[in-house]
mmCIF file of C-alpha atoms in Angstrom:
data_model
loop_
_atom_site.group_PDB
_atom_site.id
_atom_site.type_symbol
_atom_site.label_atom_id
_atom_site.label_comp_id
_atom_site.label_asym_id
_atom_site.label_seq_id
_atom_site.Cartn_x
_atom_site.Cartn_y
_atom_site.Cartn_z
ATOM 1 C CA UNK A 78 -13.268 6.283 26.814
ATOM 2 C CA UNK A 79 -11.545 2.983 27.545
ATOM 3 C CA UNK A 80 -7.714 3.119 27.314
ATOM 4 C CA UNK A 81 -7.591 -0.180 25.402
ATOM 5 C CA UNK A 82 -9.918 1.249 22.727
ATOM 6 C CA UNK A 83 -7.438 4.124 22.205
ATOM 7 C CA UNK A 84 -4.614 1.589 21.863
ATOM 8 C CA UNK A 85 -6.688 -0.462 19.399
ATOM 9 C CA UNK A 86 -7.501 2.630 17.294
ATOM 10 C CA UNK A 87 -3.827 3.739 17.430
ATOM 11 C CA UNK A 88 -2.711 0.326 16.127
ATOM 12 C CA UNK A 89 -5.429 0.291 13.473
ATOM 13 C CA UNK A 90 -4.517 3.775 12.175
ATOM 14 C CA UNK A 91 -0.729 3.258 12.072
ATOM 15 C CA UNK A 92 -1.208 -0.153 10.406
ATOM 16 C CA UNK A 93 -3.644 0.855 7.633
ATOM 17 C CA UNK A 94 -2.137 4.342 7.012
ATOM 18 C CA UNK A 95 0.060 3.102 4.161
ATOM 19 C CA UNK A 96 -2.890 1.725 2.132
ATOM 20 C CA UNK A 97 -3.728 5.115 0.429
ATOM 21 C CA UNK A 98 -0.035 5.418 -0.560
ATOM 22 C CA UNK A 99 -0.090 1.910 -2.059
ATOM 23 C CA UNK A 100 -3.306 2.714 -3.977
ATOM 24 C CA UNK A 101 -1.830 5.990 -5.287
ATOM 25 C CA UNK A 102 1.413 4.301 -6.430
ATOM 26 C CA UNK A 103 -0.524 1.396 -7.988
ATOM 27 C CA UNK A 104 -2.907 3.668 -9.912
ATOM 28 C CA UNK A 105 -0.466 6.369 -11.071
ATOM 29 C CA UNK A 106 2.637 4.152 -11.434
ATOM 30 C CA UNK A 107 4.598 7.232 -10.278
ATOM 31 C CA UNK A 108 6.957 6.752 -7.330
ATOM 32 C CA UNK A 109 9.955 9.003 -8.083
ATOM 33 C CA UNK A 110 9.220 11.376 -5.195
ATOM 34 C CA UNK A 111 9.080 8.547 -2.641
ATOM 35 C CA UNK A 112 12.148 7.633 -0.570
ATOM 36 C CA UNK A 113 12.988 3.902 -0.788
ATOM 37 C CA UNK A 114 15.185 4.368 2.318
ATOM 38 C CA UNK A 115 12.054 5.437 4.251
ATOM 39 C CA UNK A 116 10.129 2.271 3.339
ATOM 40 C CA UNK A 117 13.216 0.063 3.848
ATOM 41 C CA UNK A 118 13.900 1.325 7.401
ATOM 42 C CA UNK A 119 10.163 1.061 8.166
ATOM 43 C CA UNK A 120 10.185 -2.535 6.883
ATOM 44 C CA UNK A 121 13.109 -3.465 9.171
ATOM 45 C CA UNK A 122 11.395 -1.631 12.064
ATOM 46 C CA UNK A 123 8.056 -3.448 11.801
ATOM 47 C CA UNK A 124 9.898 -6.761 11.348
ATOM 48 C CA UNK A 125 11.716 -6.082 14.643
ATOM 49 C CA UNK A 126 8.378 -5.136 16.286
ATOM 50 C CA UNK A 127 6.846 -8.426 15.107
ATOM 51 C CA UNK A 128 9.907 -10.311 16.426
ATOM 52 C CA UNK A 129 9.606 -8.420 19.732
ATOM 53 C CA UNK A 130 5.903 -9.375 19.936
ATOM 54 C CA UNK A 131 6.767 -13.009 19.156
ATOM 55 C CA UNK A 132 9.400 -13.152 21.930
ATOM 56 C CA UNK A 133 6.975 -11.443 24.369
ATOM 57 C CA UNK A 134 4.051 -13.625 23.148
ATOM 58 C CA UNK A 135 2.049 -10.437 22.586
ATOM 59 C CA UNK A 136 -0.455 -11.243 19.830
ATOM 60 C CA UNK A 137 -1.719 -7.691 19.057
ATOM 61 C CA UNK A 138 1.916 -6.607 18.445
ATOM 62 C CA UNK A 139 2.595 -9.692 16.271
ATOM 63 C CA UNK A 140 -0.589 -9.310 14.197
ATOM 64 C CA UNK A 141 -0.472 -5.523 13.560
ATOM 65 C CA UNK A 142 3.233 -5.546 12.691
ATOM 66 C CA UNK A 143 2.976 -8.623 10.467
ATOM 67 C CA UNK A 144 0.241 -6.832 8.476
ATOM 68 C CA UNK A 145 2.445 -3.687 8.380
ATOM 69 C CA UNK A 146 5.384 -5.806 7.180
ATOM 70 C CA UNK A 147 3.338 -7.217 4.273
ATOM 71 C CA UNK A 148 1.895 -3.794 3.312
ATOM 72 C CA UNK A 149 5.290 -2.040 3.518
ATOM 73 C CA UNK A 150 6.942 -4.874 1.613
ATOM 74 C CA UNK A 151 4.340 -4.531 -1.156
ATOM 75 C CA UNK A 152 4.872 -0.736 -1.257
ATOM 76 C CA UNK A 153 8.632 -1.263 -1.608
ATOM 77 C CA UNK A 154 7.978 -3.830 -4.371
ATOM 78 C CA UNK A 155 5.829 -1.257 -6.225
ATOM 79 C CA UNK A 156 8.599 1.346 -5.817
ATOM 80 C CA UNK A 157 11.216 -0.835 -7.489
ATOM 81 C CA UNK A 158 8.707 -1.942 -10.142
ATOM 82 C CA UNK A 159 7.765 1.625 -11.197
ATOM 83 C CA UNK A 160 10.901 3.688 -10.496
ATOM 84 C CA UNK B 21 20.139 -10.931 22.409
ATOM 85 C CA UNK B 22 18.076 -9.153 25.037
ATOM 86 C CA UNK B 23 14.374 -8.807 24.141
ATOM 87 C CA UNK B 24 14.300 -5.186 25.330
ATOM 88 C CA UNK B 25 17.140 -4.299 22.919
ATOM 89 C CA UNK B 26 15.001 -5.632 20.040
ATOM 90 C CA UNK B 27 12.087 -3.484 21.257
ATOM 91 C CA UNK B 28 14.372 -0.457 21.523
ATOM 92 C CA UNK B 29 15.752 -0.993 17.996
ATOM 93 C CA UNK B 30 12.207 -1.548 16.657
ATOM 94 C CA UNK B 31 11.071 1.763 18.172
ATOM 95 C CA UNK B 32 14.181 3.559 16.927
ATOM 96 C CA UNK B 33 13.756 2.277 13.347
ATOM 97 C CA UNK B 34 10.010 2.981 13.031
ATOM 98 C CA UNK B 35 10.502 6.450 14.581
ATOM 99 C CA UNK B 36 13.428 7.673 12.443
ATOM 100 C CA UNK B 37 12.327 5.935 9.191
ATOM 101 C CA UNK B 38 10.533 9.042 7.923
ATOM 102 C CA UNK B 39 13.674 11.242 8.123
ATOM 103 C CA UNK B 40 15.034 10.218 4.650
ATOM 104 C CA UNK B 41 11.593 11.028 3.161
ATOM 105 C CA UNK B 42 11.639 14.459 4.823
ATOM 106 C CA UNK B 43 15.174 15.126 3.515
ATOM 107 C CA UNK B 44 14.187 14.030 -0.015
ATOM 108 C CA UNK B 45 11.068 16.246 -0.029
ATOM 109 C CA UNK B 46 12.995 19.189 1.453
ATOM 110 C CA UNK B 47 15.845 18.938 -1.093
ATOM 111 C CA UNK B 48 13.842 18.191 -4.245
ATOM 112 C CA UNK B 49 10.678 20.177 -3.348
ATOM 113 C CA UNK B 50 8.791 17.431 -5.235
ATOM 114 C CA UNK B 51 5.953 15.726 -3.370
ATOM 115 C CA UNK B 52 3.301 15.031 -6.027
ATOM 116 C CA UNK B 53 3.719 11.239 -5.810
ATOM 117 C CA UNK B 54 3.218 11.198 -2.037
ATOM 118 C CA UNK B 55 -0.208 10.485 -0.530
ATOM 119 C CA UNK B 56 -1.273 13.182 1.977
ATOM 120 C CA UNK B 57 -3.921 10.728 3.271
ATOM 121 C CA UNK B 58 -1.083 8.334 4.236
ATOM 122 C CA UNK B 59 0.720 10.954 6.335
ATOM 123 C CA UNK B 60 -2.561 12.273 7.793
ATOM 124 C CA UNK B 61 -3.736 8.856 9.022
ATOM 125 C CA UNK B 62 -0.218 8.173 10.344
ATOM 126 C CA UNK B 63 -0.292 11.515 12.199
ATOM 127 C CA UNK B 64 -3.621 10.646 13.877
ATOM 128 C CA UNK B 65 -2.275 7.146 14.661
ATOM 129 C CA UNK B 66 0.931 8.287 16.400
ATOM 130 C CA UNK B 67 -1.073 10.967 18.280
ATOM 131 C CA UNK B 68 -3.360 8.203 19.602
ATOM 132 C CA UNK B 69 -0.278 6.090 20.513
ATOM 133 C CA UNK B 70 1.193 9.044 22.452
ATOM 134 C CA UNK B 71 -2.180 9.537 24.202
ATOM 135 C CA UNK B 72 -2.293 5.795 24.986
ATOM 136 C CA UNK B 73 1.251 6.016 26.438
ATOM 137 C CA UNK B 74 0.244 9.065 28.491
ATOM 138 C CA UNK B 75 -2.803 7.280 29.961
ATOM 139 C CA UNK B 76 -0.704 4.160 30.666
ATOM 140 C CA UNK B 77 2.204 6.289 31.990
ATOM 141 C CA UNK B 78 4.513 4.441 29.576
ATOM 142 C CA UNK B 79 7.368 6.835 28.809
ATOM 143 C CA UNK B 80 9.005 4.973 25.871
ATOM 144 C CA UNK B 81 5.615 4.981 24.068
ATOM 145 C CA UNK B 82 5.076 8.681 24.851
ATOM 146 C CA UNK B 83 8.580 9.748 23.749
ATOM 147 C CA UNK B 84 8.863 7.716 20.506
ATOM 148 C CA UNK B 85 5.354 8.668 19.346
ATOM 149 C CA UNK B 86 5.743 12.343 20.251
ATOM 150 C CA UNK B 87 8.889 12.434 18.078
ATOM 151 C CA UNK B 88 6.977 10.586 15.305
ATOM 152 C CA UNK B 89 4.135 13.097 15.617
ATOM 153 C CA UNK B 90 6.515 16.051 15.132
ATOM 154 C CA UNK B 91 8.356 14.384 12.203
ATOM 155 C CA UNK B 92 5.120 13.327 10.466
ATOM 156 C CA UNK B 93 3.601 16.743 11.080
ATOM 157 C CA UNK B 94 6.638 18.389 9.467
ATOM 158 C CA UNK B 95 6.426 15.989 6.485
ATOM 159 C CA UNK B 96 2.753 16.885 6.018
ATOM 160 C CA UNK B 97 3.645 20.590 6.267
ATOM 161 C CA UNK B 98 6.266 20.103 3.496
ATOM 162 C CA UNK B 99 3.671 18.291 1.373
ATOM 163 C CA UNK B 100 1.211 21.185 1.480
ATOM 164 C CA UNK B 101 4.037 23.704 1.017
ATOM 165 C CA UNK B 102 5.406 22.070 -2.167
ATOM 166 C CA UNK B 103 2.363 20.420 -3.774
#
């Protein structure tokens, strides 16, 4: 198997992983057991990754982490909406 | 600011982010609002990243994602223990 395909799948999985959590929070409106600190640190982390990709002109890093930033930001928004 | 420092901080933040969620789950023993699919996809994703790092002989990628794999695996273990 091509190494780049593994990297692509790795990026795809870590980027879309949060979607089931967003769907669960959106449907149940229950978020009390989630840690807002978790999603906040993750949000800062993926922002820094996107910045790193921008400075390195690495488009896969920019694109995956920008999507992660939006998804994590929306999850954090749902947390504060439903808590 | 050095670009590599931003990359280091990005890796540090996205790796340790899950720790507050682990602590919250461990202390409260309440995990019903968490999505096991989220942590499962994340676990597969960081495993693939570690494999990618191994094949590319990129030690920062191997180390950060191996730590993430252990932390996410422990979080998933807590989920199935307390659900």
